[in-house]
GROMACS .gro file of C-alpha atoms in nm:
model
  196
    1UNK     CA    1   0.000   0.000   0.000
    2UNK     CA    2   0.120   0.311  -0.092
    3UNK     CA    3   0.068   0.660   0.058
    4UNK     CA    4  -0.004   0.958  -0.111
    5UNK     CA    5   0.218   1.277  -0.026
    6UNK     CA    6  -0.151   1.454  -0.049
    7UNK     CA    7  -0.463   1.295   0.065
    8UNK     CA    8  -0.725   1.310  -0.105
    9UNK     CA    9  -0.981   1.598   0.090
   10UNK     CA   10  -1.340   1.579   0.072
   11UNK     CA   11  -1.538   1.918   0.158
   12UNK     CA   12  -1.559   1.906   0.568
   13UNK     CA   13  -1.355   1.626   0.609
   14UNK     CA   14  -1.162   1.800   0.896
   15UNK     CA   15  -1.477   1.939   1.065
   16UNK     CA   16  -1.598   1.529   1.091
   17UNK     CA   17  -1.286   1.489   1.157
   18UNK     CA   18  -1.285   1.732   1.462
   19UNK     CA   19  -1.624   1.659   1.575
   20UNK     CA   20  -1.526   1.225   1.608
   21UNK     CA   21  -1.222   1.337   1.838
   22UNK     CA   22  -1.460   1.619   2.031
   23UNK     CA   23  -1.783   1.366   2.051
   24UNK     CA   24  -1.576   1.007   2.049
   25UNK     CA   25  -1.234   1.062   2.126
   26UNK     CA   26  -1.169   0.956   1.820
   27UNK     CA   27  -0.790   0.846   1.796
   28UNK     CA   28  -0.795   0.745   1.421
   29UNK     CA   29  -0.984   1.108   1.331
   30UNK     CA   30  -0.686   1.307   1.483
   31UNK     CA   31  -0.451   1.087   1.343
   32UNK     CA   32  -0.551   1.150   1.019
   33UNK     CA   33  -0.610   1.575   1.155
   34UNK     CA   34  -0.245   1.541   1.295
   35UNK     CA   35  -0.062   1.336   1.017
   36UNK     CA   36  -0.224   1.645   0.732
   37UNK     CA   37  -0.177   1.919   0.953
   38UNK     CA   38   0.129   1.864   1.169
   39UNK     CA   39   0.383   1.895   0.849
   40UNK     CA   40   0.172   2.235   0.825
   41UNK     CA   41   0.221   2.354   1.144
   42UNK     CA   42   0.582   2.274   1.124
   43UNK     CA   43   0.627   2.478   0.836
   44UNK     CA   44   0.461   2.753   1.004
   45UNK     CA   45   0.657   2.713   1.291
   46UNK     CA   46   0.982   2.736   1.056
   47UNK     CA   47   0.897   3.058   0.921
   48UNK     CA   48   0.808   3.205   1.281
   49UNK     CA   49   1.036   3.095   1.496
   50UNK     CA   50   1.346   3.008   1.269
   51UNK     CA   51   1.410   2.684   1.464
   52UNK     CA   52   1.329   2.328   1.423
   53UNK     CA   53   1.300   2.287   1.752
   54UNK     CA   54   1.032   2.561   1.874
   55UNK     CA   55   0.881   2.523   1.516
   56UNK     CA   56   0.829   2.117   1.677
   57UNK     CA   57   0.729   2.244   2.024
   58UNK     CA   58   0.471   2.415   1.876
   59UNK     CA   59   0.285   2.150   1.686
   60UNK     CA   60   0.337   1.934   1.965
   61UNK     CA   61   0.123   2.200   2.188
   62UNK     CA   62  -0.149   2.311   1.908
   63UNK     CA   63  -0.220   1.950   1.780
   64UNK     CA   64  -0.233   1.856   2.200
   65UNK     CA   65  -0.489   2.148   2.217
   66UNK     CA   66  -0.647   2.061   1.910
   67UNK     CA   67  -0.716   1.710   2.074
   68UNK     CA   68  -0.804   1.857   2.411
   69UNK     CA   69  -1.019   2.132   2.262
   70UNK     CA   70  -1.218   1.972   1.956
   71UNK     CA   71  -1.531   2.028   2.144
   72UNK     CA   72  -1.520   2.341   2.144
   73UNK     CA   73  -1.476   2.374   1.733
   74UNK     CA   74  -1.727   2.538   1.604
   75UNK     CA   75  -1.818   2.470   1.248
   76UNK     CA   76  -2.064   2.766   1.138
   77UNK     CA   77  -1.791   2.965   1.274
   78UNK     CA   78  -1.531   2.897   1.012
   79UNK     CA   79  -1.336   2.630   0.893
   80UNK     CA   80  -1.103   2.331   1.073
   81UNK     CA   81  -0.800   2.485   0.943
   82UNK     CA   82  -0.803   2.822   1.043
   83UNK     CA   83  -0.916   2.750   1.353
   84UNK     CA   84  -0.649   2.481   1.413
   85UNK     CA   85  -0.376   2.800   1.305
   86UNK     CA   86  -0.530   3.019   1.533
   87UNK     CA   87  -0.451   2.812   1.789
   88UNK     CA   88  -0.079   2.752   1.641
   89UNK     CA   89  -0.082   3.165   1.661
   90UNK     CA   90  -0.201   3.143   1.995
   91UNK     CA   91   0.058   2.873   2.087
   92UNK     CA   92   0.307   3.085   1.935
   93UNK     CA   93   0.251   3.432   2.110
   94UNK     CA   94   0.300   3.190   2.430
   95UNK     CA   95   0.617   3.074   2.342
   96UNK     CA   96   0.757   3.425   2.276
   97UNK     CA   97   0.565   3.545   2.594
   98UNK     CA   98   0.776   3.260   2.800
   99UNK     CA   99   1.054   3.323   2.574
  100UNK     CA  100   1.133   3.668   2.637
  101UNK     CA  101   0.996   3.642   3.036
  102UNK     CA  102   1.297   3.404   3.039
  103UNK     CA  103   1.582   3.601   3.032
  104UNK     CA  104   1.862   3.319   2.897
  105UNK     CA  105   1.802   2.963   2.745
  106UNK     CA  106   1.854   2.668   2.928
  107UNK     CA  107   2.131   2.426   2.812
  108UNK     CA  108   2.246   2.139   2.934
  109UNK     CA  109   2.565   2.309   3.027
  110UNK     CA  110   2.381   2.534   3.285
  111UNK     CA  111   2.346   2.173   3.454
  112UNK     CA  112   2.702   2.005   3.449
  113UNK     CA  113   3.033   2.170   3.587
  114UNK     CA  114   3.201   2.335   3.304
  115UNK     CA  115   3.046   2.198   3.023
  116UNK     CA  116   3.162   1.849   3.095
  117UNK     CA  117   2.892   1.605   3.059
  118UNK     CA  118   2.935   1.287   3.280
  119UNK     CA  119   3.021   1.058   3.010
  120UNK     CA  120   3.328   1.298   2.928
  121UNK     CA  121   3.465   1.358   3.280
  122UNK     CA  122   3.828   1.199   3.329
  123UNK     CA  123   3.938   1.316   3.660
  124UNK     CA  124   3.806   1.298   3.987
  125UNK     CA  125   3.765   1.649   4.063
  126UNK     CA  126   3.528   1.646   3.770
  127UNK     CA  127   3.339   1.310   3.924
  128UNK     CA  128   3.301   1.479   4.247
  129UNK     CA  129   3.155   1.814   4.072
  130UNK     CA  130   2.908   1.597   3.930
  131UNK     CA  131   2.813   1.353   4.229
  132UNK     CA  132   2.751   1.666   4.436
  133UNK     CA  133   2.573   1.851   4.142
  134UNK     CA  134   2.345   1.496   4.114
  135UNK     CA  135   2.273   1.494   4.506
  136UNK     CA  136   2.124   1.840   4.447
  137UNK     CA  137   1.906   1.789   4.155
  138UNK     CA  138   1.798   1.444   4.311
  139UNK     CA  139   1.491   1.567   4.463
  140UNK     CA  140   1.390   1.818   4.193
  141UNK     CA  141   1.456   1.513   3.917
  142UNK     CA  142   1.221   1.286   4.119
  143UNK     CA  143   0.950   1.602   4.105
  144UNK     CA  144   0.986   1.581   3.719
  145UNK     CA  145   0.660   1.470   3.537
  146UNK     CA  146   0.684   1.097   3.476
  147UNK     CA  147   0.710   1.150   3.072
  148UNK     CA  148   0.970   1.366   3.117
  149UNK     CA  149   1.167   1.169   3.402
  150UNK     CA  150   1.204   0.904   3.166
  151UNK     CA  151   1.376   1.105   2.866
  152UNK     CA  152   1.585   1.237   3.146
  153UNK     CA  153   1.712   0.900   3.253
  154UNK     CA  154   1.770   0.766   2.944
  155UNK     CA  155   1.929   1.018   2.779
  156UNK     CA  156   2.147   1.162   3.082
  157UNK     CA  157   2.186   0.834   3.309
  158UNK     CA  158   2.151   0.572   3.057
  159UNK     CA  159   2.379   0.783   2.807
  160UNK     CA  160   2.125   0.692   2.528
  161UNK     CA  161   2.096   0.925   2.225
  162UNK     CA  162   1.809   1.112   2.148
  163UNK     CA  163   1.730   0.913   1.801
  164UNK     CA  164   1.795   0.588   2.057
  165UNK     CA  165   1.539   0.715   2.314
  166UNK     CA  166   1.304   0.853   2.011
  167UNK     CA  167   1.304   0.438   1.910
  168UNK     CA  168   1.276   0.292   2.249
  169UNK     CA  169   1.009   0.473   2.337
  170UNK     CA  170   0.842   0.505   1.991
  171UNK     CA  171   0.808   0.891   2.017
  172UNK     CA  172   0.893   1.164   1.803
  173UNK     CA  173   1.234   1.288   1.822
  174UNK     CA  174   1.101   1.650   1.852
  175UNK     CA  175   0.879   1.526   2.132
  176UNK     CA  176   1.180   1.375   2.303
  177UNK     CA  177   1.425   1.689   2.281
  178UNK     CA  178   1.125   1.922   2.395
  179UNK     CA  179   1.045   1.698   2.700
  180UNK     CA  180   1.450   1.718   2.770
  181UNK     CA  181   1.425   2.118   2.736
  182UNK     CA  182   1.108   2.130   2.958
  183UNK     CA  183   1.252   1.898   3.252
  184UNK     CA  184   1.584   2.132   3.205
  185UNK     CA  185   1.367   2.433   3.273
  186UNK     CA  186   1.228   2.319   3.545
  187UNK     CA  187   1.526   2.194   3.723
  188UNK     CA  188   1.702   2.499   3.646
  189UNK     CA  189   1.396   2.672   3.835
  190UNK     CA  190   1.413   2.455   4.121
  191UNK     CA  191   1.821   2.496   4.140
  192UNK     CA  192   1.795   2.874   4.134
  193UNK     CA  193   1.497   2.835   4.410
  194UNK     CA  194   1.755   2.678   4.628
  195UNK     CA  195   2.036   2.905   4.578
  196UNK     CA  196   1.785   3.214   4.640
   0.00000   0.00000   0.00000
Protein backbone atom coordinates (compact mmCIF):
# COMPACT_ATOMS: atom_id res chain seq x y z
CA UNK A 1 0.00 0.00 0.00
CA UNK A 2 1.20 3.11 -0.92
CA UNK A 3 0.68 6.60 0.58
CA UNK A 4 -0.04 9.58 -1.11
CA UNK A 5 2.18 12.77 -0.26
CA UNK A 6 -1.51 14.54 -0.49
CA UNK A 7 -4.63 12.95 0.65
CA UNK A 8 -7.25 13.10 -1.05
CA UNK A 9 -9.81 15.98 0.90
CA UNK A 10 -13.40 15.79 0.72
CA UNK A 11 -15.38 19.18 1.58
CA UNK A 12 -15.59 19.06 5.68
CA UNK A 13 -13.55 16.26 6.09
CA UNK A 14 -11.62 18.00 8.96
CA UNK A 15 -14.77 19.39 10.65
CA UNK A 16 -15.98 15.29 10.91
CA UNK A 17 -12.86 14.89 11.57
CA UNK A 18 -12.85 17.32 14.62
CA UNK A 19 -16.24 16.59 15.75
CA UNK A 20 -15.26 12.25 16.08
CA UNK A 21 -12.22 13.37 18.38
CA UNK A 22 -14.60 16.19 20.31
CA UNK A 23 -17.83 13.66 20.51
CA UNK A 24 -15.76 10.07 20.49
CA UNK A 25 -12.34 10.62 21.26
CA UNK A 26 -11.69 9.56 18.20
CA UNK A 27 -7.90 8.46 17.96
CA UNK A 28 -7.95 7.45 14.21
CA UNK A 29 -9.84 11.08 13.31
CA UNK A 30 -6.86 13.07 14.83
CA UNK A 31 -4.51 10.87 13.43
CA UNK A 32 -5.51 11.50 10.19
CA UNK A 33 -6.10 15.75 11.55
CA UNK A 34 -2.45 15.41 12.95
CA UNK A 35 -0.62 13.36 10.17
CA UNK A 36 -2.24 16.45 7.32
CA UNK A 37 -1.77 19.19 9.53
CA UNK A 38 1.29 18.64 11.69
CA UNK A 39 3.83 18.95 8.49
CA UNK A 40 1.72 22.35 8.25
CA UNK A 41 2.21 23.54 11.44
CA UNK A 42 5.82 22.74 11.24
CA UNK A 43 6.27 24.78 8.36
CA UNK A 44 4.61 27.53 10.04
CA UNK A 45 6.57 27.13 12.91
CA UNK A 46 9.82 27.36 10.56
CA UNK A 47 8.97 30.58 9.21
CA UNK A 48 8.08 32.05 12.81
CA UNK A 49 10.36 30.95 14.96
CA UNK A 50 13.46 30.08 12.69
CA UNK A 51 14.10 26.84 14.64
CA UNK A 52 13.29 23.28 14.23
CA UNK A 53 13.00 22.87 17.52
CA UNK A 54 10.32 25.61 18.74
CA UNK A 55 8.81 25.23 15.16
CA UNK A 56 8.29 21.17 16.77
CA UNK A 57 7.29 22.44 20.24
CA UNK A 58 4.71 24.15 18.76
CA UNK A 59 2.85 21.50 16.86
CA UNK A 60 3.37 19.34 19.65
CA UNK A 61 1.23 22.00 21.88
CA UNK A 62 -1.49 23.11 19.08
CA UNK A 63 -2.20 19.50 17.80
CA UNK A 64 -2.33 18.56 22.00
CA UNK A 65 -4.89 21.48 22.17
CA UNK A 66 -6.47 20.61 19.10
CA UNK A 67 -7.16 17.10 20.74
CA UNK A 68 -8.04 18.57 24.11
CA UNK A 69 -10.19 21.32 22.62
CA UNK A 70 -12.18 19.72 19.56
CA UNK A 71 -15.31 20.28 21.44
CA UNK A 72 -15.20 23.41 21.44
CA UNK A 73 -14.76 23.74 17.33
CA UNK A 74 -17.27 25.38 16.04
CA UNK A 75 -18.18 24.70 12.48
CA UNK A 76 -20.64 27.66 11.38
CA UNK A 77 -17.91 29.65 12.74
CA UNK A 78 -15.31 28.97 10.12
CA UNK A 79 -13.36 26.30 8.93
CA UNK A 80 -11.03 23.31 10.73
CA UNK A 81 -8.00 24.85 9.43
CA UNK A 82 -8.03 28.22 10.43
CA UNK A 83 -9.16 27.50 13.53
CA UNK A 84 -6.49 24.81 14.13
CA UNK A 85 -3.76 28.00 13.05
CA UNK A 86 -5.30 30.19 15.33
CA UNK A 87 -4.51 28.12 17.89
CA UNK A 88 -0.79 27.52 16.41
CA UNK A 89 -0.82 31.65 16.61
CA UNK A 90 -2.01 31.43 19.95
CA UNK A 91 0.58 28.73 20.87
CA UNK A 92 3.07 30.85 19.35
CA UNK A 93 2.51 34.32 21.10
CA UNK A 94 3.00 31.90 24.30
CA UNK A 95 6.17 30.74 23.42
CA UNK A 96 7.57 34.25 22.76
CA UNK A 97 5.65 35.45 25.94
CA UNK A 98 7.76 32.60 28.00
CA UNK A 99 10.54 33.23 25.74
CA UNK A 100 11.33 36.68 26.37
CA UNK A 101 9.96 36.42 30.36
CA UNK A 102 12.97 34.04 30.39
CA UNK A 103 15.82 36.01 30.32
CA UNK A 104 18.62 33.19 28.97
CA UNK A 105 18.02 29.63 27.45
CA UNK A 106 18.54 26.68 29.28
CA UNK A 107 21.31 24.26 28.12
CA UNK A 108 22.46 21.39 29.34
CA UNK A 109 25.65 23.09 30.27
CA UNK A 110 23.81 25.34 32.85
CA UNK A 111 23.46 21.73 34.54
CA UNK A 112 27.02 20.05 34.49
CA UNK A 113 30.33 21.70 35.87
CA UNK A 114 32.01 23.35 33.04
CA UNK A 115 30.46 21.98 30.23
CA UNK A 116 31.62 18.49 30.95
CA UNK A 117 28.92 16.05 30.59
CA UNK A 118 29.35 12.87 32.80
CA UNK A 119 30.21 10.58 30.10
CA UNK A 120 33.28 12.98 29.28
CA UNK A 121 34.65 13.58 32.80
CA UNK A 122 38.28 11.99 33.29
CA UNK A 123 39.38 13.16 36.60
CA UNK A 124 38.06 12.98 39.87
CA UNK A 125 37.65 16.49 40.63
CA UNK A 126 35.28 16.46 37.70
CA UNK A 127 33.39 13.10 39.24
CA UNK A 128 33.01 14.79 42.47
CA UNK A 129 31.55 18.14 40.72
CA UNK A 130 29.08 15.97 39.30
CA UNK A 131 28.13 13.53 42.29
CA UNK A 132 27.51 16.66 44.36
CA UNK A 133 25.73 18.51 41.42
CA UNK A 134 23.45 14.96 41.14
CA UNK A 135 22.73 14.94 45.06
CA UNK A 136 21.24 18.40 44.47
CA UNK A 137 19.06 17.89 41.55
CA UNK A 138 17.98 14.44 43.11
CA UNK A 139 14.91 15.67 44.63
CA UNK A 140 13.90 18.18 41.93
CA UNK A 141 14.56 15.13 39.17
CA UNK A 142 12.21 12.86 41.19
CA UNK A 143 9.50 16.02 41.05
CA UNK A 144 9.86 15.81 37.19
CA UNK A 145 6.60 14.70 35.37
CA UNK A 146 6.84 10.97 34.76
CA UNK A 147 7.10 11.50 30.72
CA UNK A 148 9.70 13.66 31.17
CA UNK A 149 11.67 11.69 34.02
CA UNK A 150 12.04 9.04 31.66
CA UNK A 151 13.76 11.05 28.66
CA UNK A 152 15.85 12.37 31.46
CA UNK A 153 17.12 9.00 32.53
CA UNK A 154 17.70 7.66 29.44
CA UNK A 155 19.29 10.18 27.79
CA UNK A 156 21.47 11.62 30.82
CA UNK A 157 21.86 8.34 33.09
CA UNK A 158 21.51 5.72 30.57
CA UNK A 159 23.79 7.83 28.07
CA UNK A 160 21.25 6.92 25.28
CA UNK A 161 20.96 9.25 22.25
CA UNK A 162 18.09 11.12 21.48
CA UNK A 163 17.30 9.13 18.01
CA UNK A 164 17.95 5.88 20.57
CA UNK A 165 15.39 7.15 23.14
CA UNK A 166 13.04 8.53 20.11
CA UNK A 167 13.04 4.38 19.10
CA UNK A 168 12.76 2.92 22.49
CA UNK A 169 10.09 4.73 23.37
CA UNK A 170 8.42 5.05 19.91
CA UNK A 171 8.08 8.91 20.17
CA UNK A 172 8.93 11.64 18.03
CA UNK A 173 12.34 12.88 18.22
CA UNK A 174 11.01 16.50 18.52
CA UNK A 175 8.79 15.26 21.32
CA UNK A 176 11.80 13.75 23.03
CA UNK A 177 14.25 16.89 22.81
CA UNK A 178 11.25 19.22 23.95
CA UNK A 179 10.45 16.98 27.00
CA UNK A 180 14.50 17.18 27.70
CA UNK A 181 14.25 21.18 27.36
CA UNK A 182 11.08 21.30 29.58
CA UNK A 183 12.52 18.98 32.52
CA UNK A 184 15.84 21.32 32.05
CA UNK A 185 13.67 24.33 32.73
CA UNK A 186 12.28 23.19 35.45
CA UNK A 187 15.26 21.94 37.23
CA UNK A 188 17.02 24.99 36.46
CA UNK A 189 13.96 26.72 38.35
CA UNK A 190 14.13 24.55 41.21
CA UNK A 191 18.21 24.96 41.40
CA UNK A 192 17.95 28.74 41.34
CA UNK A 193 14.97 28.35 44.10
CA UNK A 194 17.55 26.78 46.28
CA UNK A 195 20.36 29.05 45.78
CA UNK A 196 17.85 32.14 46.40
Amino acid sequence: MTISAEPNIRVGQWEDALTFVAVNADKAAYAELFNYFAPRLKAFGMKMFGNEQQAMEMVQDTMLNVWKKAGLFDASRGCASTWIFTIARNVRFDMLRKKQSRKDDISADDLWADGDYPEQEDSTNDKWETMLLSEKLAPHFDALPPAQRLVMQKVYIEEKSHQEVSDELDIPLGTVKSRIRLALDRLREALDDTRS
